[in-house]
């Protein structure tokens, strides 16, 4: 059996090629990949040939959100058996740099992140039929878990890490700006954490409908109703915590306008140099909080999907075969239709 892999050779140049297929060594498992989710970074690699200063400099197999079934097990692996549904953690911190030493492995100076063009050689990704990985990178699911759901452990972990930047969300009024996969999952996390209200904004009705199914208590299409959040901005603002998932200037401005004094703005969306209404940010004593990837939240995300705490089904809008990867990427870029687009492999 060939090991088909979706390989990016440069801007808009995806090819279905054959990847190496090593048998698992000691401590490793081979995973037959079932589903791989297209993330914003995959889209940037494909559409722009890179993300900011990180450029694709050699062919790279894309994909860092993937799950499948264990196909073979190397010597010394315990707790994983043939057929187990697993999601593979894309993070591979070095374990010995100063941030790893400080317990901040997600800031590892030598992080090898699956499907990332950060370092040369690039870290090859998970959009392929089979991948051999260290067994400890696998989060295990119960046998009846849909691997498509398991593949959402990675983006959900990003959202759990974002929520961990804020104080307790129980009883809080939360605003989520941007209803892509991360915005929708942030809404679900806020509800799971006991938020009293979760308002989600976007400029697309289709993605807002998904956010509703993920737990938003109210959705606002800010393109159609630009003044719908004015009441939230009254008396210095009524929102306790905002998760800004769009990195769009108007959305950041809205979040800061609606946040109450001493509120928290968790900036999840990423952009380069971006204007901010510093006057409001400073005068309302808003805490501006960054968030980067995740740490132990990967295992927590897997558990929450497995035990049904969070049902990711509503975000799964499209599925494509590997040979249709071009169409998958075009669809993933279309925010009017797509939330999470998966490539379906054979595992
Ligand atoms: Zn490190």
Coordinates of C-alpha atoms and ligand atoms in Angstrom, one line a residue:
X1 CA 0.0 0.0 0.0
X2 CA 1.4 3.4 -0.9
X3 CA 1.4 6.1 1.7
X4 CA -0.3 9.0 0.0
X5 CA 0.6 12.4 1.4
X6 CA -0.7 15.9 0.5
X7 CA 2.5 17.8 -0.1
X8 CA 2.9 21.5 -0.8
X9 CA 5.7 22.4 -3.2
X10 CA 5.0 26.1 -3.2
X11 CA 2.2 28.6 -3.5
X12 CA -1.0 26.9 -4.8
X13 CA 1.1 23.8 -5.6
X14 CA -0.4 20.8 -3.8
X15 CA 0.6 17.4 -4.9
X16 CA -0.5 13.9 -3.8
X17 CA 2.8 12.1 -3.4
X18 CA 4.1 9.0 -1.8
X19 CA 5.6 9.4 1.7
X20 CA 8.0 7.1 3.5
X21 CA 6.2 4.5 5.6
X22 CA 8.5 3.2 8.3
X23 CA 7.5 0.4 10.7
X24 CA 7.2 1.7 14.2
X25 CA 10.4 1.4 16.3
X26 CA 10.6 0.9 20.0
X27 CA 8.1 3.3 21.8
X28 CA 6.4 4.2 18.5
X29 CA 3.1 3.4 16.8
X30 CA 2.0 3.6 13.2
X31 CA -1.4 5.4 12.9
X32 CA -3.7 4.9 9.9
X33 CA -4.9 8.5 9.5
X34 CA -8.6 8.9 9.2
X35 CA -9.2 12.6 9.2
X36 CA -7.0 15.7 9.0
X37 CA -8.4 19.2 9.5
X38 CA -7.3 22.2 7.4
X39 CA -6.2 25.0 9.8
X40 CA -5.5 28.6 9.1
X41 CA -1.8 28.0 9.0
X42 CA -2.2 25.3 6.3
X43 CA -4.2 27.8 4.3
X44 CA -1.5 30.4 4.6
X45 CA 1.2 28.0 3.5
X46 CA -0.9 27.1 0.5
X47 CA -2.2 30.5 -0.4
X48 CA 0.8 32.6 0.4
X49 CA 3.7 30.2 0.5
X50 CA 4.2 30.9 4.2
X51 CA 3.1 32.8 7.3
X52 CA 4.9 36.1 7.8
X53 CA 8.6 35.4 8.0
X54 CA 8.1 31.6 8.1
X55 CA 8.4 30.5 4.4
X56 CA 7.9 27.1 2.8
X57 CA 11.5 26.4 1.5
X58 CA 11.1 22.7 0.6
X59 CA 8.2 20.3 -0.1
X60 CA 6.2 19.9 3.1
X61 CA 3.4 17.5 4.0
X62 CA 0.7 19.8 5.5
X63 CA -1.6 19.0 8.5
X64 CA -1.3 19.1 12.2
X65 CA -4.9 18.4 13.2
X66 CA -5.3 14.7 12.6
X67 CA -6.6 11.5 14.1
X68 CA -6.9 7.9 13.1
X69 CA -6.5 4.3 14.3
X70 CA -3.4 2.5 15.6
X71 CA -2.3 0.2 12.8
X72 CA 0.8 -1.3 14.4
X73 CA 2.6 -1.0 17.7
X74 CA 6.4 -1.0 18.3
X75 CA 8.2 -2.7 21.1
X76 CA 7.7 -1.5 24.6
X77 CA 4.5 0.5 23.9
X78 CA 2.0 0.1 26.7
X79 CA -1.7 1.2 26.8
X80 CA -2.2 1.3 23.0
X81 CA -3.5 -1.5 20.9
X82 CA -4.4 -2.2 17.3
X83 CA -7.5 -0.3 16.2
X84 CA -7.5 2.3 19.0
X85 CA -8.8 5.7 18.0
X86 CA -6.1 8.3 18.7
X87 CA -5.4 11.9 18.0
X88 CA -1.7 12.8 17.5
X89 CA -0.3 15.7 19.5
X90 CA 1.6 17.8 16.9
X91 CA 3.8 19.5 19.6
X92 CA 7.3 18.0 20.1
X93 CA 9.1 20.2 22.6
X94 CA 12.8 19.5 23.2
X95 CA 12.5 19.0 26.9
X96 CA 15.8 20.7 27.7
X97 CA 15.7 24.4 26.7
X98 CA 15.1 27.1 29.3
X99 CA 11.4 27.3 28.7
X100 CA 11.0 23.5 28.8
X101 CA 12.9 23.7 32.1
X102 CA 10.4 26.4 33.3
X103 CA 7.4 24.2 32.5
X104 CA 6.5 26.3 29.5
X105 CA 7.1 23.6 26.9
X106 CA 4.7 25.3 24.4
X107 CA 7.3 28.1 24.3
X108 CA 10.1 25.6 23.6
X109 CA 13.0 27.2 21.7
X110 CA 13.4 24.0 19.6
X111 CA 9.8 23.1 19.2
X112 CA 9.2 20.6 16.4
X113 CA 5.6 21.1 15.4
X114 CA 4.1 18.6 13.0
X115 CA 3.4 20.2 9.6
X116 CA 5.4 23.4 10.4
X117 CA 7.9 25.1 8.1
X118 CA 9.5 26.9 11.0
X119 CA 12.7 24.9 10.8
X120 CA 14.7 23.4 8.0
X121 CA 14.2 20.5 7.3
X122 CA 10.5 21.2 7.7
X123 CA 8.5 19.1 10.1
X124 CA 6.4 16.9 7.9
X125 CA 2.7 16.8 8.6
X126 CA -0.2 14.4 9.1
X127 CA -2.1 14.7 5.8
X128 CA -1.2 11.2 4.7
X129 CA -2.5 7.7 4.9
X130 CA -0.1 6.6 7.6
X131 CA 2.3 8.2 10.0
X132 CA 4.7 6.7 12.6
X133 CA 4.9 8.7 15.8
X134 CA 6.1 8.3 19.4
X135 CA 3.3 6.5 21.3
X136 CA 3.3 9.2 24.0
X137 CA 2.0 11.7 21.5
X138 CA -1.2 9.8 21.0
X139 CA -4.3 10.8 23.0
X140 CA -6.6 7.8 23.2
X141 CA -10.4 7.8 22.6
X142 CA -13.0 5.2 23.3
X143 CA -13.5 2.8 20.3
X144 CA -16.9 4.3 19.3
X145 CA -15.5 7.9 19.0
X146 CA -15.7 9.2 15.5
X147 CA -12.1 9.9 14.4
X148 CA -13.4 13.1 12.7
X149 CA -14.3 14.3 16.2
X150 CA -11.0 13.1 17.6
X151 CA -9.2 15.2 14.9
X152 CA -10.6 18.3 16.6
X153 CA -8.6 17.8 19.8
X154 CA -5.9 20.1 18.5
X155 CA -8.0 23.2 17.8
X156 CA -10.0 22.5 20.9
X157 CA -6.8 22.5 22.9
X158 CA -5.9 25.9 21.4
X159 CA -9.3 27.2 22.8
X160 CA -8.8 25.6 26.2
X161 CA -5.4 27.2 26.5
X162 CA -7.0 30.6 25.5
X163 CA -9.7 30.1 28.2
X164 CA -6.9 29.3 30.7
X165 CA -5.5 32.9 30.1
X166 CA -8.8 34.4 31.5
X167 CA -10.1 34.1 35.0
X168 CA -12.9 31.8 35.9
X169 CA -15.7 32.1 33.2
X170 CA -18.5 30.8 35.5
X171 CA -21.4 33.3 35.4
X172 CA -19.5 35.7 33.1
X173 CA -20.7 37.5 30.1
X174 CA -18.4 36.5 27.2
X175 CA -17.9 37.9 23.8
X176 CA -16.3 35.9 21.0
X177 CA -15.4 37.8 17.8
X178 CA -15.0 35.6 14.7
X179 CA -17.0 32.4 14.2
X180 CA -14.5 30.2 12.4
X181 CA -13.5 26.9 13.9
X182 CA -11.6 28.6 16.8
X183 CA -14.3 31.1 17.5
X184 CA -17.0 28.3 17.5
X185 CA -14.9 26.1 19.8
X186 CA -14.1 29.1 22.1
X187 CA -17.9 29.6 22.4
X188 CA -18.3 25.9 23.4
X189 CA -15.5 26.1 25.9
X190 CA -17.0 29.3 27.5
X191 CA -20.4 27.5 27.9
X192 CA -18.7 24.4 29.2
X193 CA -16.9 26.6 31.8
X194 CA -20.3 28.0 32.9
X195 CA -20.4 31.4 31.2
X196 CA -23.8 33.0 31.7
X197 CA -23.9 34.5 28.2
X198 CA -21.8 33.9 25.1
X199 CA -22.3 36.4 22.3
X200 CA -20.6 35.5 19.0
X201 CA -20.0 38.0 16.2
X202 CA -19.0 37.4 12.6
X203 CA -19.9 38.7 9.1
X204 CA -21.3 35.4 7.8
X205 CA -24.7 33.9 8.7
X206 CA -23.6 30.4 8.0
X207 CA -20.7 30.4 10.5
X208 CA -22.9 32.2 13.1
X209 CA -25.5 29.4 12.7
X210 CA -22.7 26.9 13.6
X211 CA -21.7 29.0 16.6
X212 CA -25.3 28.9 17.8
X213 CA -25.2 25.1 17.7
X214 CA -21.9 25.2 19.6
X215 CA -23.4 27.1 22.5
X216 CA -23.6 30.8 21.6
X217 CA -26.5 32.3 23.5
X218 CA -26.7 35.1 20.9
X219 CA -25.1 35.7 17.5
X220 CA -24.7 39.0 15.8
X221 CA -23.9 39.6 12.1
X222 CA -21.9 42.8 12.5
X223 CA -22.0 43.4 8.7
X224 CA -25.7 43.5 8.7
X225 CA -26.3 45.0 12.2
X226 CA -23.3 47.2 12.8
X227 CA -25.0 48.8 15.9
X228 CA -26.4 45.6 17.5
X229 CA -23.7 45.6 20.2
X230 CA -24.1 49.3 21.2
X231 CA -26.0 48.3 24.3
X232 CA -23.0 46.1 25.4
X233 CA -20.7 49.2 25.2
X234 CA -22.9 51.3 27.4
X235 CA -21.7 52.5 30.8
X236 CA -18.1 51.7 30.0
X237 CA -19.0 48.2 28.7
X238 CA -20.8 45.1 30.0
X239 CA -18.7 42.2 28.7
X240 CA -16.4 40.5 31.2
X241 CA -14.2 38.5 28.9
X242 CA -13.6 38.7 25.2
X243 CA -12.0 36.1 23.0
X244 CA -10.9 37.9 19.8
X245 CA -10.6 35.2 17.2
X246 CA -10.6 37.2 13.9
X247 CA -7.6 39.6 14.2
X248 CA -9.8 42.0 12.2
X249 CA -9.3 45.7 13.3
X250 CA -13.1 46.4 13.6
X251 CA -13.6 43.3 15.8
X252 CA -10.7 44.2 18.1
X253 CA -12.2 47.7 18.4
X254 CA -15.6 46.2 19.2
X255 CA -14.2 43.9 21.8
X256 CA -12.4 46.7 23.6
X257 CA -15.5 49.0 23.4
X258 CA -17.8 46.3 24.9
X259 CA -15.4 45.1 27.6
X260 CA -16.1 46.5 31.1
X261 CA -13.4 48.1 33.2
X262 CA -10.9 45.5 34.3
X263 CA -12.3 43.1 31.7
X264 CA -10.0 40.6 29.9
X265 CA -9.3 40.5 26.2
X266 CA -7.8 37.2 25.1
X267 CA -6.3 37.8 21.7
X268 CA -6.5 34.4 19.9
X269 CA -6.5 35.6 16.3
X270 CA -3.1 36.5 14.9
X271 CA -1.9 39.3 12.6
X272 CA 1.1 41.5 12.2
X273 CA 1.3 45.1 13.3
X274 CA -2.3 46.1 14.0
X275 CA -3.9 49.4 15.2
X276 CA -5.5 49.3 18.7
X277 CA -7.7 51.9 20.5
X278 CA -5.1 52.2 23.2
X279 CA -7.0 55.0 24.9
X280 CA -9.9 52.7 25.8
X281 CA -7.6 49.7 26.5
X282 CA -5.7 51.8 29.0
X283 CA -8.4 53.9 30.5
X284 CA -10.7 50.8 31.2
X285 CA -7.7 48.9 32.6
X286 CA -8.3 46.1 30.2
X287 CA -6.0 43.1 30.5
X288 CA -4.7 42.3 27.0
X289 CA -3.8 38.6 27.1
X290 CA -1.9 36.7 24.4
X291 CA -2.3 32.9 24.0
X292 CA -0.1 30.5 22.1
X293 CA -0.9 27.0 21.1
X294 CA -1.4 24.7 24.1
X295 CA 0.3 22.4 26.6
X296 CA -1.4 19.8 28.7
X297 CA -4.7 21.0 27.2
X298 CA -4.3 18.6 24.3
X299 CA -5.1 15.6 26.6
X300 CA -7.9 17.6 28.3
X301 CA -9.4 18.4 24.9
X302 CA -9.3 14.8 23.9
X303 CA -11.1 13.8 27.1
X304 CA -13.8 16.5 26.6
X305 CA -14.5 15.3 23.1
X306 CA -14.5 11.7 24.2
X307 CA -16.9 12.1 27.2
X308 CA -19.2 14.4 25.3
X309 CA -18.5 17.5 27.3
X310 CA -18.1 19.3 24.0
X311 CA -19.7 18.0 20.8
X312 CA -17.7 19.2 17.9
X313 CA -20.1 17.9 15.2
X314 CA -21.6 21.3 14.3
X315 CA -18.2 22.7 13.1
X316 CA -17.5 19.8 10.7
X317 CA -19.0 21.3 7.6
X318 CA -17.0 19.6 4.8
X319 CA -15.1 16.4 4.0
X320 CA -12.9 15.8 0.9
X321 CA -11.0 12.8 -0.4
X322 CA -7.2 13.3 -0.6
X323 CA -7.3 13.5 -4.4
X324 CA -9.6 16.4 -4.1
X325 CA -7.2 18.3 -1.8
X326 CA -7.2 21.4 -4.0
X327 CA -11.0 21.7 -3.7
X328 CA -10.7 21.1 0.0
X329 CA -8.3 24.1 0.4
X330 CA -10.5 26.3 -1.8
X331 CA -13.5 25.4 0.3
X332 CA -11.7 26.0 3.6
X333 CA -10.9 29.5 2.4
X334 CA -14.5 30.3 1.7
X335 CA -15.7 31.6 5.1
X336 CA -19.2 32.0 3.7
X337 CA -19.6 28.2 3.6
X338 CA -16.9 26.4 5.5
X339 CA -16.1 26.2 9.2
X340 CA -13.9 23.0 9.6
X341 CA -12.9 21.2 6.4
X342 CA -11.5 17.7 6.8
X343 CA -9.5 15.5 4.4
X344 CA -10.7 11.9 4.7
X345 CA -8.0 9.3 4.5
X346 CA -8.6 5.6 4.7
X347 CA -7.8 4.9 8.4
Ligands
LIG1 ZN1 12.5 23.1 24.7

